[in-house]
mmCIF file of C-alpha atoms in Angstrom:
data_model
loop_
_atom_site.group_PDB
_atom_site.id
_atom_site.type_symbol
_atom_site.label_atom_id
_atom_site.label_comp_id
_atom_site.label_asym_id
_atom_site.label_seq_id
_atom_site.Cartn_x
_atom_site.Cartn_y
_atom_site.Cartn_z
ATOM 1 C CA MET K 19 -76.435 8.961 -44.058
ATOM 2 C CA LEU K 20 -73.952 6.387 -43.171
ATOM 3 C CA ARG K 21 -74.434 3.012 -44.654
ATOM 4 C CA PRO K 22 -74.321 0.253 -42.361
ATOM 5 C CA VAL K 23 -72.134 -2.921 -42.162
ATOM 6 C CA VAL K 24 -74.581 -5.698 -42.757
ATOM 7 C CA VAL K 25 -74.177 -9.123 -41.580
ATOM 8 C CA GLY K 26 -76.093 -12.294 -42.376
ATOM 9 C CA LEU K 27 -76.880 -14.269 -38.996
ATOM 10 C CA ASP K 28 -78.074 -17.946 -38.883
ATOM 11 C CA GLY K 29 -76.777 -19.213 -35.973
ATOM 12 C CA SER K 30 -73.908 -21.259 -37.848
ATOM 13 C CA PRO K 31 -70.244 -21.063 -36.623
ATOM 14 C CA GLU K 32 -69.445 -19.429 -39.890
ATOM 15 C CA SER K 33 -72.141 -16.891 -39.359
ATOM 16 C CA LEU K 34 -70.905 -16.041 -35.626
ATOM 17 C CA ALA K 35 -67.394 -15.663 -37.023
ATOM 18 C CA ALA K 36 -68.763 -13.260 -39.616
ATOM 19 C CA THR K 37 -70.661 -11.350 -36.960
ATOM 20 C CA ASP K 38 -67.179 -10.987 -35.061
ATOM 21 C CA TRP K 39 -65.443 -9.627 -38.128
ATOM 22 C CA ALA K 40 -68.312 -7.193 -39.319
ATOM 23 C CA ALA K 41 -68.406 -5.802 -35.533
ATOM 24 C CA ARG K 42 -64.533 -5.101 -35.972
ATOM 25 C CA GLU K 43 -64.963 -3.519 -39.290
ATOM 26 C CA ALA K 44 -67.909 -1.528 -38.319
ATOM 27 C CA LEU K 45 -65.577 0.108 -35.301
ATOM 28 C CA ARG K 46 -62.653 0.529 -37.896
ATOM 29 C CA ARG K 47 -65.025 2.453 -40.378
ATOM 30 C CA GLY K 48 -66.999 4.046 -37.737
ATOM 31 C CA LEU K 49 -70.168 2.690 -39.048
ATOM 32 C CA PRO K 50 -73.279 1.180 -37.649
ATOM 33 C CA LEU K 51 -73.631 -2.520 -37.572
ATOM 34 C CA ARG K 52 -76.965 -4.456 -38.621
ATOM 35 C CA LEU K 53 -77.348 -8.019 -37.827
ATOM 36 C CA VAL K 54 -79.880 -9.591 -40.299
ATOM 37 C CA HIS K 55 -81.994 -13.044 -40.288
ATOM 38 C CA ALA K 56 -84.002 -13.973 -43.112
ATOM 39 C CA GLY K 57 -86.539 -16.786 -44.217
ATOM 40 C CA GLU K 58 -89.786 -17.333 -45.840
ATOM 41 C CA GLY K 59 -91.488 -18.150 -42.527
ATOM 42 C CA LEU K 60 -91.021 -15.027 -40.704
ATOM 43 C CA ALA K 61 -93.901 -13.112 -42.027
ATOM 44 C CA ALA K 62 -96.063 -11.100 -39.566
ATOM 45 C CA PRO K 63 -98.859 -13.482 -37.911
ATOM 46 C CA THR K 64 -102.427 -13.310 -39.088
ATOM 47 C CA GLU K 65 -105.683 -14.419 -37.126
ATOM 48 C CA SER K 66 -105.553 -17.876 -39.239
ATOM 49 C CA ASP K 67 -101.798 -18.626 -38.647
ATOM 50 C CA LEU K 68 -101.575 -22.001 -36.442
ATOM 51 C CA PRO K 69 -99.446 -21.676 -33.236
ATOM 52 C CA GLU K 70 -96.611 -23.831 -34.786
ATOM 53 C CA LEU K 71 -96.006 -21.212 -37.476
ATOM 54 C CA GLU K 72 -94.733 -18.944 -34.923
ATOM 55 C CA ALA K 73 -91.762 -21.196 -34.349
ATOM 56 C CA PRO K 74 -89.579 -19.713 -37.027
ATOM 57 C CA ARG K 75 -90.129 -15.897 -35.807
ATOM 58 C CA ASP K 76 -89.294 -17.384 -32.261
ATOM 59 C CA ARG K 77 -86.213 -18.806 -33.433
ATOM 60 C CA ALA K 78 -85.376 -15.439 -35.296
ATOM 61 C CA ARG K 79 -85.802 -13.257 -32.328
ATOM 62 C CA ARG K 80 -83.416 -15.928 -30.185
ATOM 63 C CA LEU K 81 -80.771 -15.625 -32.867
ATOM 64 C CA LEU K 82 -80.755 -12.107 -33.305
ATOM 65 C CA ARG K 83 -80.880 -11.711 -29.603
ATOM 66 C CA LEU K 84 -77.901 -14.038 -29.148
ATOM 67 C CA GLY K 85 -76.315 -12.074 -31.562
ATOM 68 C CA MET K 86 -76.761 -8.594 -30.374
ATOM 69 C CA ASP K 87 -75.929 -10.186 -26.946
ATOM 70 C CA ARG K 88 -72.654 -11.372 -28.099
ATOM 71 C CA VAL K 89 -71.542 -7.785 -30.158
ATOM 72 C CA ASN K 90 -72.567 -5.948 -27.021
ATOM 73 C CA GLU K 91 -70.431 -8.096 -25.037
ATOM 74 C CA ARG K 92 -67.272 -8.178 -27.257
ATOM 75 C CA TYR K 93 -67.490 -4.884 -29.031
ATOM 76 C CA PRO K 94 -69.558 -2.456 -26.852
ATOM 77 C CA GLN K 95 -68.821 0.700 -28.779
ATOM 78 C CA VAL K 96 -70.671 -0.814 -32.007
ATOM 79 C CA SER K 97 -73.657 1.293 -32.723
ATOM 80 C CA LEU K 98 -76.093 -2.088 -33.285
ATOM 81 C CA SER K 99 -79.463 -2.896 -34.803
ATOM 82 C CA ALA K 100 -81.138 -6.132 -35.683
ATOM 83 C CA GLU K 101 -83.755 -6.937 -38.223
ATOM 84 C CA GLN K 102 -86.165 -9.913 -39.261
ATOM 85 C CA ILE K 103 -86.771 -10.206 -42.976
ATOM 86 C CA PRO K 104 -89.657 -12.308 -44.250
ATOM 87 C CA ARG K 105 -88.149 -13.029 -47.568
ATOM 88 C CA PRO K 106 -85.947 -15.859 -49.002
ATOM 89 C CA ALA K 107 -82.350 -15.549 -47.468
ATOM 90 C CA PRO K 108 -80.701 -15.199 -50.905
ATOM 91 C CA GLU K 109 -83.111 -12.632 -52.068
ATOM 92 C CA ALA K 110 -83.060 -10.743 -48.714
ATOM 93 C CA MET K 111 -79.245 -10.579 -48.610
ATOM 94 C CA ALA K 112 -78.722 -9.434 -51.655
ATOM 95 C CA ALA K 113 -81.248 -6.458 -51.375
ATOM 96 C CA GLN K 114 -79.589 -5.731 -47.957
ATOM 97 C CA GLY K 115 -76.178 -5.863 -49.629
ATOM 98 C CA GLU K 116 -77.220 -2.924 -52.014
ATOM 99 C CA GLU K 117 -77.796 -0.963 -48.872
ATOM 100 C CA ALA K 118 -74.738 -1.544 -46.999
ATOM 101 C CA GLU K 119 -71.273 -0.155 -46.848
ATOM 102 C CA LEU K 120 -70.385 -3.938 -47.238
ATOM 103 C CA LEU K 121 -72.104 -7.091 -46.662
ATOM 104 C CA VAL K 122 -70.491 -9.959 -44.388
ATOM 105 C CA LEU K 123 -71.282 -13.467 -44.628
ATOM 106 C CA GLY K 124 -70.242 -16.839 -43.210
ATOM 107 C CA SER K 125 -68.205 -19.044 -45.618
ATOM 108 C CA ARG K 126 -68.080 -22.879 -45.451
ATOM 109 C CA ALA K 127 -65.103 -25.087 -46.044
ATOM 110 C CA PHE K 128 -64.830 -26.751 -48.986
ATOM 111 C CA THR K 129 -65.410 -30.586 -49.367
ATOM 112 C CA GLY K 130 -62.323 -33.066 -50.464
ATOM 113 C CA LEU K 131 -64.312 -33.268 -54.059
ATOM 114 C CA GLY K 132 -63.345 -29.731 -54.330
ATOM 115 C CA GLY K 133 -67.027 -28.442 -54.381
ATOM 116 C CA LEU K 134 -67.588 -25.221 -52.509
ATOM 117 C CA LEU K 135 -69.969 -25.139 -50.003
ATOM 118 C CA ALA K 136 -70.237 -21.365 -49.082
ATOM 119 C CA GLY K 137 -74.209 -21.908 -49.341
ATOM 120 C CA SER K 138 -76.763 -20.492 -51.941
ATOM 121 C CA VAL K 139 -76.834 -17.480 -49.809
ATOM 122 C CA ALA K 140 -73.339 -16.629 -50.144
ATOM 123 C CA GLN K 141 -72.925 -17.465 -53.647
ATOM 124 C CA SER K 142 -75.944 -15.445 -54.588
ATOM 125 C CA ALA K 143 -74.667 -12.346 -52.924
ATOM 126 C CA VAL K 144 -71.287 -12.620 -54.195
ATOM 127 C CA ALA K 145 -72.591 -13.030 -57.735
ATOM 128 C CA ARG K 146 -75.489 -10.156 -57.572
ATOM 129 C CA VAL K 147 -74.873 -7.577 -55.117
ATOM 130 C CA ALA K 148 -73.307 -4.492 -56.498
ATOM 131 C CA ARG K 149 -71.214 -3.711 -53.095
ATOM 132 C CA PRO K 150 -68.343 -5.061 -51.567
ATOM 133 C CA VAL K 151 -69.430 -8.751 -49.871
ATOM 134 C CA VAL K 152 -66.816 -10.322 -47.467
ATOM 135 C CA LEU K 153 -66.981 -13.998 -46.656
ATOM 136 C CA VAL K 154 -65.267 -15.430 -43.036
ATOM 137 C CA ARG K 155 -64.518 -19.015 -42.456
ATOM 138 C CA ALA K 156 -65.888 -20.469 -38.972
ATOM 139 C CA GLU K 157 -62.507 -20.825 -37.660
ATOM 140 C CA HIS K 158 -61.619 -17.193 -37.926
ATOM 141 C CA THR K 159 -60.707 -15.082 -34.950
ATOM 142 C CA SER K 160 -59.421 -11.604 -34.217
ATOM 143 C CA ALA K 161 -55.960 -12.769 -33.530
ATOM 144 C CA ASP K 162 -55.938 -14.364 -37.217
ATOM 145 C CA GLU K 163 -55.805 -10.898 -38.347
ATOM 146 C CA HIS K 164 -52.724 -10.043 -36.373
ATOM 147 C CA GLU K 165 -48.950 -11.033 -36.841
ATOM 148 C CA PRO K 166 -47.849 -13.929 -34.651
ATOM 149 C CA ASP K 167 -46.206 -12.624 -31.372
ATOM 150 C CA GLY K 168 -42.803 -13.138 -30.372
ATOM 151 C CA THR K 169 -43.400 -16.893 -29.278
ATOM 152 C CA GLY K 170 -45.139 -17.549 -32.685
ATOM 153 C CA GLY K 171 -48.434 -17.749 -30.807
ATOM 154 C CA LEU K 172 -51.513 -15.617 -32.150
ATOM 155 C CA SER K 173 -52.357 -12.562 -30.663
ATOM 156 C CA ALA K 174 -54.830 -9.668 -31.119
ATOM 157 C CA HIS K 175 -52.430 -7.094 -29.930
ATOM 158 C CA THR K 176 -49.698 -7.253 -32.390
ATOM 159 C CA PRO K 177 -49.533 -5.145 -35.951
ATOM 160 C CA TYR K 178 -52.000 -6.343 -38.451
ATOM 161 C CA ARG K 179 -50.935 -8.855 -41.227
ATOM 162 C CA PRO K 180 -50.656 -7.775 -44.848
ATOM 163 C CA LEU K 181 -53.689 -7.289 -47.067
ATOM 164 C CA ALA K 182 -53.322 -8.324 -50.795
ATOM 165 C CA VAL K 183 -55.566 -7.300 -53.797
ATOM 166 C CA GLY K 184 -55.457 -8.483 -57.227
ATOM 167 C CA VAL K 185 -55.571 -6.328 -60.281
ATOM 168 C CA ASP K 186 -55.726 -5.968 -63.767
ATOM 169 C CA PRO K 187 -54.242 -3.092 -65.457
ATOM 170 C CA ALA K 188 -56.197 -3.697 -68.579
ATOM 171 C CA GLN K 189 -59.544 -3.227 -66.676
ATOM 172 C CA ARG K 190 -60.864 -0.229 -64.531
ATOM 173 C CA CYS K 191 -60.078 -1.080 -61.105
ATOM 174 C CA ASP K 192 -60.506 2.305 -58.949
ATOM 175 C CA ASP K 193 -63.284 0.839 -56.775
ATOM 176 C CA LEU K 194 -61.331 -2.260 -55.982
ATOM 177 C CA LEU K 195 -58.021 -0.233 -55.289
ATOM 178 C CA ALA K 196 -59.931 2.403 -53.153
ATOM 179 C CA PHE K 197 -61.496 -0.380 -51.152
ATOM 180 C CA ALA K 198 -57.873 -2.075 -50.713
ATOM 181 C CA PHE K 199 -56.357 0.962 -49.830
ATOM 182 C CA GLU K 200 -58.948 2.420 -47.498
ATOM 183 C CA SER K 201 -58.970 -1.369 -45.591
ATOM 184 C CA ALA K 202 -54.820 -1.180 -45.589
ATOM 185 C CA ARG K 203 -55.086 2.592 -44.127
ATOM 186 C CA LEU K 204 -57.528 1.503 -41.594
ATOM 187 C CA ARG K 205 -55.510 -1.474 -40.314
ATOM 188 C CA SER K 206 -52.086 0.157 -40.779
ATOM 189 C CA ALA K 207 -51.093 -2.560 -42.804
ATOM 190 C CA PRO K 208 -48.876 -3.471 -46.046
ATOM 191 C CA LEU K 209 -50.941 -4.129 -48.925
ATOM 192 C CA ARG K 210 -49.835 -6.224 -51.726
ATOM 193 C CA VAL K 211 -50.731 -5.694 -55.001
ATOM 194 C CA VAL K 212 -50.582 -8.379 -57.433
ATOM 195 C CA TYR K 213 -50.757 -8.164 -61.104
ATOM 196 C CA ALA K 214 -50.038 -11.839 -63.030
ATOM 197 C CA TRP K 215 -49.154 -11.573 -66.586
ATOM 198 C CA ARG K 216 -48.552 -14.323 -69.352
ATOM 199 C CA LEU K 217 -46.024 -14.434 -71.785
ATOM 200 C CA PRO K 218 -47.427 -14.268 -75.401
ATOM 201 C CA TYR K 219 -46.372 -16.824 -77.795
ATOM 202 C CA VAL K 220 -42.973 -16.259 -79.181
ATOM 203 C CA PRO K 221 -40.446 -18.396 -80.932
ATOM 204 C CA SER K 222 -38.538 -20.360 -78.286
ATOM 205 C CA ALA K 223 -35.061 -18.929 -79.274
ATOM 206 C CA LEU K 224 -36.646 -15.430 -78.320
ATOM 207 C CA GLU K 225 -38.443 -16.660 -75.072
ATOM 208 C CA ALA K 226 -36.037 -15.453 -72.685
ATOM 209 C CA LYS K 227 -35.714 -11.850 -74.042
ATOM 210 C CA ALA K 228 -39.514 -11.499 -74.455
ATOM 211 C CA ARG K 229 -39.817 -12.717 -70.741
ATOM 212 C CA ARG K 230 -37.647 -10.022 -69.482
ATOM 213 C CA GLU K 231 -38.901 -7.423 -71.946
ATOM 214 C CA VAL K 232 -42.554 -8.201 -70.758
ATOM 215 C CA GLY K 233 -41.496 -8.665 -66.958
ATOM 216 C CA GLN K 234 -40.209 -5.109 -67.185
ATOM 217 C CA LYS K 235 -43.019 -3.622 -69.033
ATOM 218 C CA SER K 236 -45.360 -5.104 -66.543
ATOM 219 C CA GLY K 237 -43.667 -3.571 -63.675
ATOM 220 C CA GLN K 238 -43.802 -0.341 -65.220
ATOM 221 C CA VAL K 239 -47.593 -0.726 -65.845
ATOM 222 C CA LEU K 240 -48.314 -1.633 -62.330
ATOM 223 C CA GLU K 241 -46.346 0.978 -60.854
ATOM 224 C CA ALA K 242 -48.434 3.731 -63.252
ATOM 225 C CA VAL K 243 -51.580 2.218 -61.836
ATOM 226 C CA LEU K 244 -50.558 2.766 -58.366
ATOM 227 C CA ALA K 245 -48.883 6.108 -58.705
ATOM 228 C CA PRO K 246 -52.296 8.130 -57.907
ATOM 229 C CA TRP K 247 -52.794 5.718 -54.906
ATOM 230 C CA ARG K 248 -49.649 5.973 -53.335
ATOM 231 C CA GLU K 249 -50.319 9.860 -53.308
ATOM 232 C CA LYS K 250 -53.430 9.675 -51.970
ATOM 233 C CA TYR K 251 -52.464 7.266 -49.406
ATOM 234 C CA PRO K 252 -48.935 8.113 -48.476
ATOM 235 C CA THR K 253 -49.017 6.144 -45.188
ATOM 236 C CA VAL K 254 -49.965 2.588 -46.753
ATOM 237 C CA GLU K 255 -46.947 0.806 -47.509
ATOM 238 C CA VAL K 256 -47.304 -0.840 -50.974
ATOM 239 C CA VAL K 257 -45.659 -4.061 -51.858
ATOM 240 C CA PRO K 258 -45.978 -4.436 -55.739
ATOM 241 C CA LEU K 259 -46.082 -7.961 -57.106
ATOM 242 C CA ALA K 260 -45.970 -8.231 -60.807
ATOM 243 C CA GLY K 261 -45.027 -11.676 -62.054
ATOM 244 C CA GLU K 262 -45.660 -14.048 -64.515
ATOM 245 C CA GLY K 263 -48.438 -16.747 -63.901
ATOM 246 C CA ARG K 264 -52.066 -17.364 -63.520
ATOM 247 C CA PRO K 265 -54.089 -14.879 -61.640
ATOM 248 C CA ALA K 266 -55.590 -17.055 -59.192
ATOM 249 C CA HIS K 267 -52.345 -18.992 -58.417
ATOM 250 C CA ARG K 268 -50.304 -15.557 -57.895
ATOM 251 C CA LEU K 269 -53.012 -14.402 -55.340
ATOM 252 C CA LEU K 270 -53.099 -17.531 -53.504
ATOM 253 C CA ASP K 271 -49.392 -17.488 -53.152
ATOM 254 C CA ALA K 272 -49.584 -13.929 -52.021
ATOM 255 C CA SER K 273 -52.431 -14.188 -49.601
ATOM 256 C CA ARG K 274 -51.053 -17.210 -47.548
ATOM 257 C CA ASP K 275 -49.977 -15.149 -44.567
ATOM 258 C CA CYS K 276 -52.582 -12.064 -45.024
ATOM 259 C CA GLY K 277 -55.508 -10.892 -42.831
ATOM 260 C CA LEU K 278 -57.623 -10.454 -45.878
ATOM 261 C CA LEU K 279 -57.821 -10.789 -49.576
ATOM 262 C CA ILE K 280 -59.562 -8.398 -52.227
ATOM 263 C CA VAL K 281 -60.670 -9.570 -55.330
ATOM 264 C CA GLY K 282 -62.709 -7.808 -57.944
ATOM 265 C CA ARG K 283 -65.718 -9.144 -59.875
ATOM 266 C CA ARG K 284 -66.796 -7.546 -63.060
ATOM 267 C CA ILE K 285 -70.294 -6.188 -63.265
ATOM 268 C CA ARG K 286 -71.946 -7.832 -66.237
ATOM 269 C CA PRO K 287 -74.592 -6.332 -68.676
ATOM 270 C CA ALA K 288 -78.397 -6.754 -67.445
ATOM 271 C CA GLY K 289 -79.746 -9.784 -69.136
ATOM 272 C CA ILE K 290 -76.317 -11.919 -68.820
ATOM 273 C CA GLY K 291 -76.947 -12.990 -65.348
ATOM 274 C CA PRO K 292 -74.740 -12.940 -62.063
ATOM 275 C CA HIS K 293 -71.382 -14.293 -61.993
ATOM 276 C CA THR K 294 -68.190 -14.398 -59.713
ATOM 277 C CA GLY K 295 -65.409 -14.901 -62.262
ATOM 278 C CA PRO K 296 -62.690 -17.341 -62.191
ATOM 279 C CA VAL K 297 -60.339 -15.461 -59.781
ATOM 280 C CA ALA K 298 -62.879 -14.698 -57.368
ATOM 281 C CA HIS K 299 -64.417 -18.498 -57.505
ATOM 282 C CA ALA K 300 -60.821 -19.767 -56.781
ATOM 283 C CA ALA K 301 -60.217 -17.582 -53.914
ATOM 284 C CA LEU K 302 -63.467 -18.287 -52.142
ATOM 285 C CA ARG K 303 -62.581 -22.312 -52.698
ATOM 286 C CA HIS K 304 -58.953 -21.977 -51.516
ATOM 287 C CA VAL K 305 -58.160 -18.970 -49.171
ATOM 288 C CA ARG K 306 -58.348 -19.488 -45.690
ATOM 289 C CA CYS K 307 -58.281 -15.975 -44.702
ATOM 290 C CA PRO K 308 -61.688 -13.510 -45.272
ATOM 291 C CA VAL K 309 -62.075 -12.755 -48.844
ATOM 292 C CA ALA K 310 -63.763 -9.534 -49.972
ATOM 293 C CA VAL K 311 -65.248 -9.422 -53.396
ATOM 294 C CA VAL K 312 -65.400 -5.865 -54.650
ATOM 295 C CA PRO K 313 -67.808 -5.228 -57.995
ATOM 296 C CA HIS K 314 -66.209 -3.004 -60.544
ATOM 297 C CA GLU K 315 -67.178 -1.932 -63.974
#
């Protein structure tokens, strides 16, 4: 049975952009799309319910109907369903994400104080769901996934922009690279693979030589990691980017003109609690393109 692409819909501009992105991704992957709206006030009515308690359910029905109409109009080929879930949204989205091929949510911009306002639902899902979660900004459109046209304007008919993924060869990253290569293949897009290394302490007199040696070794290590994936995905153009610097900074630089950034999140042992990790957190704060967070061991 095919896992669906699931998108959380709350009527906000962010969730509508996420719905459009999710519909396009469902088409690319040949998967069904499920629209979900969750809230504690959506429980089935009882005889003792007051009429005003029907308002949240009416609103949910309207939101889902508008969402379905939007998808049917723009992406009529998508196999579509919708569901109301009478649970708190963070819990519901986390549960839905576990059953999905990927979960797509809207992400709000950050404030001038640097605080991420992705919302408790998005933050909870990214930190808890053991499946890929994609966050989409309100202003993102289908044309933003594509290269500018000959006049420098946006177009949905030009080739896809490159994708970028950050890797750490010291960690297992098969799930991360599988998602990245498949996403690039589906778009016929180049894939930038970013590996950021740091120079260990050496005496200043030896620093230049050590930097050359570490840089060369890092490039070789990255190529070794990519070799089986190049063989598995021969049509994907791979751009290895091994360089000195902090992982978050290198990823931000590499993804400035990308259509999708893919980052990993290590799954922590039970009892330690959910987390996003510093690289994923930085990407969600600063990157304007959609960000896919892929959990891995």
